mmCIF file of C-alpha atoms and ligand atoms in Angstrom:
data_model
loop_
_atom_site.group_PDB
_atom_site.id
_atom_site.type_symbol
_atom_site.label_atom_id
_atom_site.label_comp_id
_atom_site.label_asym_id
_atom_site.label_seq_id
_atom_site.Cartn_x
_atom_site.Cartn_y
_atom_site.Cartn_z
ATOM 1 C CA MET A 1 79.890 80.767 134.489
ATOM 2 C CA LYS A 2 80.047 77.580 136.489
ATOM 3 C CA ASN A 3 78.630 75.484 133.690
ATOM 4 C CA LYS A 4 80.596 77.252 131.023
ATOM 5 C CA VAL A 5 83.682 75.080 131.017
ATOM 6 C CA LYS A 6 83.046 71.390 131.246
ATOM 7 C CA ASP A 7 85.786 68.853 131.413
ATOM 8 C CA SER A 8 85.096 65.623 129.568
ATOM 9 C CA GLY A 9 86.710 63.674 132.385
ATOM 10 C CA ASP A 10 89.233 61.812 130.253
ATOM 11 C CA GLU A 11 92.498 60.589 131.706
ATOM 12 C CA ARG A 12 94.389 63.718 130.798
ATOM 13 C CA SER A 13 91.916 65.976 132.496
ATOM 14 C CA ALA A 14 93.519 68.453 134.830
ATOM 15 C CA THR A 15 90.302 69.375 136.514
ATOM 16 C CA GLY A 16 88.584 66.014 136.923
ATOM 17 C CA GLY A 17 84.831 65.675 136.903
ATOM 18 C CA SER A 18 82.504 62.963 135.728
ATOM 19 C CA PRO A 19 82.364 62.062 132.021
ATOM 20 C CA GLU A 20 79.676 63.859 130.074
ATOM 21 C CA THR A 21 77.257 61.713 128.107
ATOM 22 C CA LYS A 22 76.903 64.131 125.248
ATOM 23 C CA TYR A 23 78.426 67.305 123.925
ATOM 24 C CA PRO A 24 76.739 70.683 123.895
ATOM 25 C CA LYS A 25 75.416 71.742 120.498
ATOM 26 C CA ASN A 26 78.124 74.325 119.965
ATOM 27 C CA PHE A 27 81.433 73.553 121.613
ATOM 28 C CA ILE A 28 85.157 73.247 121.310
ATOM 29 C CA ARG A 29 87.234 70.378 122.599
ATOM 30 C CA PHE A 30 90.962 70.687 123.121
ATOM 31 C CA LEU A 31 92.448 67.591 121.506
ATOM 32 C CA GLY A 32 95.851 68.786 122.648
ATOM 33 C CA THR A 33 97.289 71.730 124.538
ATOM 34 C CA ALA A 34 101.051 71.352 123.971
ATOM 35 C CA GLY A 35 103.207 74.211 122.755
ATOM 36 C CA THR A 36 106.847 73.996 121.595
ATOM 37 C CA ARG A 37 108.627 71.045 120.030
ATOM 38 C CA PHE A 38 109.790 69.802 123.419
ATOM 39 C CA VAL A 39 106.305 69.400 124.831
ATOM 40 C CA MET A 40 105.132 67.909 121.535
ATOM 41 C CA LEU A 41 107.935 65.347 121.391
ATOM 42 C CA SER A 42 107.556 64.269 125.006
ATOM 43 C CA GLN A 43 103.731 64.442 124.844
ATOM 44 C CA ARG A 44 103.771 65.880 128.318
ATOM 45 C CA ARG A 45 100.666 67.481 126.945
ATOM 46 C CA ALA A 46 98.945 66.041 123.879
ATOM 47 C CA THR A 47 99.066 67.673 120.473
ATOM 48 C CA GLY A 48 96.224 67.570 117.974
ATOM 49 C CA GLY A 49 94.610 70.994 117.847
ATOM 50 C CA ILE A 50 91.059 72.015 118.566
ATOM 51 C CA TRP A 51 87.874 70.206 117.575
ATOM 52 C CA PHE A 52 84.977 72.602 117.103
ATOM 53 C CA SER A 53 81.297 72.370 116.388
ATOM 54 C CA TYR A 54 79.806 75.779 115.712
ATOM 55 C CA GLY A 55 76.599 76.558 113.879
ATOM 56 C CA GLY A 56 76.782 73.567 111.533
ATOM 57 C CA CYS A 57 80.491 73.952 110.928
ATOM 58 C CA LEU A 58 82.296 70.948 112.314
ATOM 59 C CA GLY A 59 86.012 70.589 112.124
ATOM 60 C CA VAL A 60 89.503 70.737 113.507
ATOM 61 C CA ILE A 61 91.894 73.648 113.745
ATOM 62 C CA ASP A 62 95.615 72.821 113.575
ATOM 63 C CA PRO A 63 95.492 69.015 113.519
ATOM 64 C CA GLY A 64 98.958 68.264 114.861
ATOM 65 C CA PRO A 65 100.483 64.899 115.798
ATOM 66 C CA GLY A 66 97.946 62.522 117.325
ATOM 67 C CA SER A 67 94.886 64.506 116.294
ATOM 68 C CA LEU A 68 93.198 61.448 114.774
ATOM 69 C CA VAL A 69 94.041 59.332 117.815
ATOM 70 C CA ARG A 70 92.690 61.954 120.213
ATOM 71 C CA ILE A 71 89.489 62.175 118.171
ATOM 72 C CA CYS A 72 88.996 58.411 118.171
ATOM 73 C CA GLU A 73 89.700 58.174 121.905
ATOM 74 C CA ALA A 74 87.384 61.021 122.839
ATOM 75 C CA VAL A 75 84.590 60.451 125.332
ATOM 76 C CA PRO A 76 81.836 61.162 124.368
ATOM 77 C CA PRO A 77 82.843 59.890 120.928
ATOM 78 C CA LEU A 78 83.840 62.055 118.002
ATOM 79 C CA SER A 79 84.320 60.867 114.443
ATOM 80 C CA PRO A 80 86.646 62.213 111.734
ATOM 81 C CA ILE A 81 83.981 61.223 109.202
ATOM 82 C CA ASP A 82 81.727 64.001 110.531
ATOM 83 C CA ILE A 83 84.241 66.753 109.808
ATOM 84 C CA ASN A 84 83.332 69.300 107.136
ATOM 85 C CA THR A 85 86.065 71.879 107.806
ATOM 86 C CA LEU A 86 89.815 71.782 108.400
ATOM 87 C CA ILE A 87 91.771 74.900 109.274
ATOM 88 C CA LEU A 88 95.522 75.414 109.540
ATOM 89 C CA THR A 89 96.750 78.633 111.114
ATOM 90 C CA HIS A 90 100.210 77.827 109.704
ATOM 91 C CA ARG A 91 102.262 75.006 108.313
ATOM 92 C CA HIS A 92 104.460 74.103 111.299
ATOM 93 C CA ILE A 93 104.427 70.373 111.928
ATOM 94 C CA ASP A 94 102.793 70.594 115.364
ATOM 95 C CA HIS A 95 99.843 72.269 113.624
ATOM 96 C CA SER A 96 99.618 70.309 110.392
ATOM 97 C CA SER A 97 100.897 66.727 110.617
ATOM 98 C CA ASP A 98 97.446 65.057 110.724
ATOM 99 C CA LEU A 99 95.840 67.246 108.065
ATOM 100 C CA ASN A 100 95.799 64.557 105.389
ATOM 101 C CA VAL A 101 94.408 61.760 107.548
ATOM 102 C CA LEU A 102 91.607 64.025 108.740
ATOM 103 C CA ALA A 103 90.934 65.064 105.136
ATOM 104 C CA GLU A 104 90.633 61.359 104.404
ATOM 105 C CA GLY A 105 87.967 61.114 107.118
ATOM 106 C CA MET A 106 86.161 64.210 105.848
ATOM 107 C CA THR A 107 85.878 62.838 102.307
ATOM 108 C CA LEU A 108 85.543 59.109 103.035
ATOM 109 C CA ASN A 109 81.837 58.546 102.619
ATOM 110 C CA SER A 110 81.228 60.968 99.808
ATOM 111 C CA ALA A 111 81.154 60.102 96.149
ATOM 112 C CA GLU A 112 81.578 63.798 95.396
ATOM 113 C CA ARG A 113 84.164 66.307 96.563
ATOM 114 C CA ARG A 114 83.390 67.316 100.119
ATOM 115 C CA GLY A 115 84.354 69.804 102.805
ATOM 116 C CA CYS A 116 86.400 72.939 103.141
ATOM 117 C CA VAL A 117 90.089 73.423 103.970
ATOM 118 C CA LEU A 118 91.378 76.857 104.973
ATOM 119 C CA LEU A 119 95.142 77.276 105.041
ATOM 120 C CA THR A 120 97.957 79.672 104.162
ATOM 121 C CA GLU A 121 99.428 80.156 100.693
ATOM 122 C CA ASP A 122 102.763 78.774 101.846
ATOM 123 C CA SER A 123 101.069 75.653 103.252
ATOM 124 C CA SER A 124 99.800 74.830 99.799
ATOM 125 C CA ALA A 125 102.727 75.983 97.672
ATOM 126 C CA ASP A 126 103.558 73.854 94.666
ATOM 127 C CA GLY A 127 106.233 71.355 95.519
ATOM 128 C CA ASP A 128 106.015 71.916 99.269
ATOM 129 C CA SER A 129 102.339 71.613 100.110
ATOM 130 C CA VAL A 130 101.361 70.111 103.450
ATOM 131 C CA LEU A 131 98.081 69.082 101.797
ATOM 132 C CA LEU A 132 98.777 66.120 99.529
ATOM 133 C CA LYS A 133 97.430 66.287 95.982
ATOM 134 C CA PHE A 134 95.729 62.953 96.608
ATOM 135 C CA ALA A 135 93.748 64.477 99.483
ATOM 136 C CA GLU A 136 93.126 67.804 97.766
ATOM 137 C CA LYS A 137 91.415 66.138 94.816
ATOM 138 C CA LYS A 138 88.594 64.984 97.078
ATOM 139 C CA ILE A 139 88.009 68.302 98.845
ATOM 140 C CA GLU A 140 85.238 70.580 97.645
ATOM 141 C CA ARG A 141 86.902 73.915 98.486
ATOM 142 C CA VAL A 142 90.481 74.815 99.389
ATOM 143 C CA CYS A 143 90.587 78.417 100.626
ATOM 144 C CA ARG A 144 93.565 80.605 101.569
ATOM 145 C CA HIS A 145 93.943 83.045 104.414
ATOM 146 C CA GLY A 146 94.441 86.729 103.695
ATOM 147 C CA ASP A 147 94.474 89.512 106.271
ATOM 148 C CA GLY A 148 90.864 90.551 106.875
ATOM 149 C CA ARG A 149 89.594 88.031 104.353
ATOM 150 C CA ILE A 150 86.243 86.499 105.276
ATOM 151 C CA THR A 151 85.862 82.855 104.322
ATOM 152 C CA ALA A 152 82.401 81.298 104.169
ATOM 153 C CA LEU A 153 82.415 77.993 106.013
ATOM 154 C CA PRO A 154 79.676 75.327 106.131
ATOM 155 C CA GLY A 155 76.516 76.154 108.060
ATOM 156 C CA GLY A 156 76.609 79.888 107.370
ATOM 157 C CA VAL A 157 79.653 80.386 109.596
ATOM 158 C CA THR A 158 82.267 82.951 108.583
ATOM 159 C CA ALA A 159 85.954 82.947 109.429
ATOM 160 C CA GLU A 160 87.852 86.237 109.397
ATOM 161 C CA SER A 161 91.591 85.710 109.057
ATOM 162 C CA VAL A 162 93.905 87.882 111.166
ATOM 163 C CA ARG A 163 97.531 88.219 110.086
ATOM 164 C CA HIS A 164 100.103 87.027 112.590
ATOM 165 C CA GLU A 165 103.883 87.222 112.719
ATOM 166 C CA HIS A 166 105.569 83.905 113.326
ATOM 167 C CA HIS A 167 109.097 82.864 112.463
ATOM 168 C CA GLY A 168 108.996 83.608 108.773
ATOM 169 C CA VAL A 169 106.013 81.452 107.864
ATOM 170 C CA GLN A 170 102.589 82.775 106.962
ATOM 171 C CA CYS A 171 100.348 82.509 109.982
ATOM 172 C CA TYR A 172 96.800 83.684 110.661
ATOM 173 C CA GLY A 173 94.445 83.728 113.591
ATOM 174 C CA VAL A 174 90.723 83.443 113.024
ATOM 175 C CA VAL A 175 87.536 85.096 114.290
ATOM 176 C CA PHE A 176 84.423 82.934 113.857
ATOM 177 C CA ARG A 177 80.990 84.457 113.557
ATOM 178 C CA LYS A 178 77.492 83.191 113.077
ATOM 179 C CA GLU A 179 74.252 85.073 113.513
ATOM 180 C CA GLY A 180 72.695 84.269 116.882
ATOM 181 C CA LEU A 181 75.797 82.621 118.334
ATOM 182 C CA PRO A 182 78.628 84.053 120.420
ATOM 183 C CA THR A 183 81.625 85.217 118.395
ATOM 184 C CA TRP A 184 84.825 83.393 119.209
ATOM 185 C CA GLY A 185 88.393 83.664 118.083
ATOM 186 C CA LEU A 186 91.783 82.051 118.087
ATOM 187 C CA LEU A 187 95.099 83.803 118.528
ATOM 188 C CA SER A 188 97.630 81.354 117.159
ATOM 189 C CA ASP A 189 101.442 81.366 117.239
ATOM 190 C CA THR A 190 102.549 84.971 116.914
ATOM 191 C CA SER A 191 104.377 87.854 118.447
ATOM 192 C CA ALA A 192 102.057 90.458 119.971
ATOM 193 C CA LEU A 193 100.917 92.830 117.224
ATOM 194 C CA PRO A 194 99.285 96.249 117.741
ATOM 195 C CA SER A 195 96.385 95.206 115.520
ATOM 196 C CA PHE A 196 95.151 92.485 117.891
ATOM 197 C CA PRO A 197 93.045 94.544 120.329
ATOM 198 C CA GLU A 198 90.894 95.879 117.531
ATOM 199 C CA ARG A 199 90.746 92.689 115.507
ATOM 200 C CA TYR A 200 89.696 90.509 118.434
ATOM 201 C CA SER A 201 87.503 93.075 120.191
ATOM 202 C CA GLU A 202 84.219 91.363 119.270
ATOM 203 C CA CYS A 203 85.146 87.962 120.672
ATOM 204 C CA ASP A 204 82.994 86.654 123.502
ATOM 205 C CA ILE A 205 85.373 83.729 123.818
ATOM 206 C CA LEU A 206 89.053 83.949 122.956
ATOM 207 C CA VAL A 207 91.448 81.013 122.703
ATOM 208 C CA MET A 208 95.044 82.160 123.004
ATOM 209 C CA ASN A 209 98.231 80.276 122.182
ATOM 210 C CA VAL A 210 100.207 81.627 125.122
ATOM 211 C CA THR A 211 103.423 79.678 124.931
ATOM 212 C CA MET A 212 105.897 81.568 127.081
ATOM 213 C CA LEU A 213 106.012 82.741 130.645
ATOM 214 C CA LEU A 214 108.100 85.783 129.738
ATOM 215 C CA PRO A 215 108.599 87.534 126.392
ATOM 216 C CA ARG A 216 111.772 86.737 124.466
ATOM 217 C CA SER A 217 112.496 88.973 121.519
ATOM 218 C CA ARG A 218 113.793 86.146 119.334
ATOM 219 C CA LEU A 219 110.641 84.105 119.698
ATOM 220 C CA ASP A 220 107.427 84.939 117.867
ATOM 221 C CA HIS A 221 105.096 83.528 120.497
ATOM 222 C CA LEU A 222 102.721 85.183 122.923
ATOM 223 C CA SER A 223 103.866 85.385 126.530
ATOM 224 C CA MET A 224 101.901 85.832 129.734
ATOM 225 C CA PRO A 225 102.594 89.615 129.882
ATOM 226 C CA ASP A 226 101.414 89.896 126.253
ATOM 227 C CA ALA A 227 98.167 88.160 127.203
ATOM 228 C CA VAL A 228 97.727 90.351 130.293
ATOM 229 C CA SER A 229 98.209 93.499 128.180
ATOM 230 C CA LEU A 230 95.677 92.322 125.619
ATOM 231 C CA LEU A 231 93.068 91.434 128.249
ATOM 232 C CA GLU A 232 93.456 94.857 129.800
ATOM 233 C CA VAL A 233 92.146 96.292 126.542
ATOM 234 C CA ILE A 234 89.693 93.735 125.203
ATOM 235 C CA HIS A 235 87.250 91.934 127.423
ATOM 236 C CA PRO A 236 86.131 88.532 126.200
ATOM 237 C CA LYS A 237 83.859 86.873 128.705
ATOM 238 C CA LEU A 238 86.093 83.819 128.599
ATOM 239 C CA ALA A 239 89.787 83.564 127.702
ATOM 240 C CA ILE A 240 91.364 80.133 127.344
ATOM 241 C CA VAL A 241 95.108 79.603 127.273
ATOM 242 C CA THR A 242 96.560 76.712 125.278
ATOM 243 C CA HIS A 243 99.766 75.758 123.406
ATOM 244 C CA MET A 244 101.812 75.913 126.582
ATOM 245 C CA SER A 245 105.551 75.406 126.985
ATOM 246 C CA SER A 246 107.148 73.385 129.779
ATOM 247 C CA MET A 247 107.925 76.574 131.644
ATOM 248 C CA LEU A 248 104.310 77.644 131.533
ATOM 249 C CA LEU A 249 103.117 74.177 132.549
ATOM 250 C CA ASP A 250 105.534 74.250 135.492
ATOM 251 C CA TYR A 251 104.134 77.645 136.450
ATOM 252 C CA GLY A 252 100.724 75.954 136.761
ATOM 253 C CA PRO A 253 97.249 76.262 135.239
ATOM 254 C CA GLU A 254 95.701 77.855 138.333
ATOM 255 C CA ARG A 255 98.324 80.583 138.491
ATOM 256 C CA ILE A 256 97.922 81.242 134.763
ATOM 257 C CA ALA A 257 94.166 81.574 135.190
ATOM 258 C CA LYS A 258 94.562 83.883 138.182
ATOM 259 C CA ALA A 259 97.113 86.089 136.451
ATOM 260 C CA LEU A 260 94.928 86.573 133.395
ATOM 261 C CA SER A 261 91.457 86.861 134.907
ATOM 262 C CA THR A 262 90.010 90.337 135.236
ATOM 263 C CA GLU A 263 86.705 91.699 136.492
ATOM 264 C CA ARG A 264 85.239 91.226 133.043
ATOM 265 C CA THR A 265 87.118 88.150 131.827
ATOM 266 C CA LYS A 266 87.281 84.678 133.304
ATOM 267 C CA ALA A 267 90.520 83.037 132.235
ATOM 268 C CA VAL A 268 91.333 79.333 132.263
ATOM 269 C CA ALA A 269 94.309 77.268 131.201
ATOM 270 C CA ALA A 270 93.099 74.448 128.958
ATOM 271 C CA SER A 271 93.714 70.803 129.781
ATOM 272 C CA ASP A 272 93.797 68.019 127.202
ATOM 273 C CA GLY A 273 90.229 66.977 126.513
ATOM 274 C CA LEU A 274 88.715 70.150 127.938
ATOM 275 C CA VAL A 275 85.267 70.850 126.488
ATOM 276 C CA VAL A 276 83.953 74.409 126.360
ATOM 277 C CA ASN A 277 80.292 75.080 125.666
ATOM 278 C CA LEU A 278 80.313 78.021 123.279
ATOM 279 C CA GLU A 279 76.756 78.870 124.254
ATOM 280 C CA GLY A 280 77.047 78.310 127.977
ATOM 281 C CA PRO A 281 76.201 81.085 130.396
ATOM 282 C CA LEU A 282 78.793 83.660 129.423
HETATM 283 ZN ZN1 ZN B 301 104.384 77.572 114.904
HETATM 284 ZN ZN1 ZN B 302 102.949 75.991 117.441
#
């Protein structure tokens, strides 16, 4: 497990370590780890979503404010021109603001339509789409989430959408699968639903947007007790917490990791720039 989570060593790194010279073949990099508008607006933690490279599928999930900047500043380098997939779990601005600039990168060097965008119906509604028509025209496939719907992504990767419940907007988590590679999933912004243990049971690695320290009935976000309850039932080998509020950041990454780790699951709180080898020793 020691080699499983590697920090890229950038200036926002919470765990330090020397810069890596190259990325693993299959990995995720946390471009940002901020949750809530307050953390986004102060940039106490960066926003920008998750870069992933998995079985030939290369893209960004929830490209919020600064996603492009975080990509261009990344060490080792990343390039928006390499992207072939963009995924929005929902339309909120901290998850979607850089969608169009990254779509511009994805389609820049292609004379033909290129790439895949997966988003919710209400993110692409006529008259209020977060994906500009100008950008959409250059994209090969625009796909919509549906509960249990399997979307074929580049490189033979599949994405299973999992319905969430989040402040009146359509929101979906995703489980990614590819033959021969570990299955990994993302629990996005949502209240805790009874369907989650079953839907995420196959995940070897689970990224969780755990925003709150304690549950608050008005807020459709996962809290620490929600995450503890889930990890008592499902047992990913690695659970990574992101999308943290100020309160959770004040509580501290080490305490979060300790509270969520079990005999079967190593838990970590993500730092900005954290790189996770999806094929590392699990
Ligand atoms: Zn949201
Ligand atoms: Zn959010």
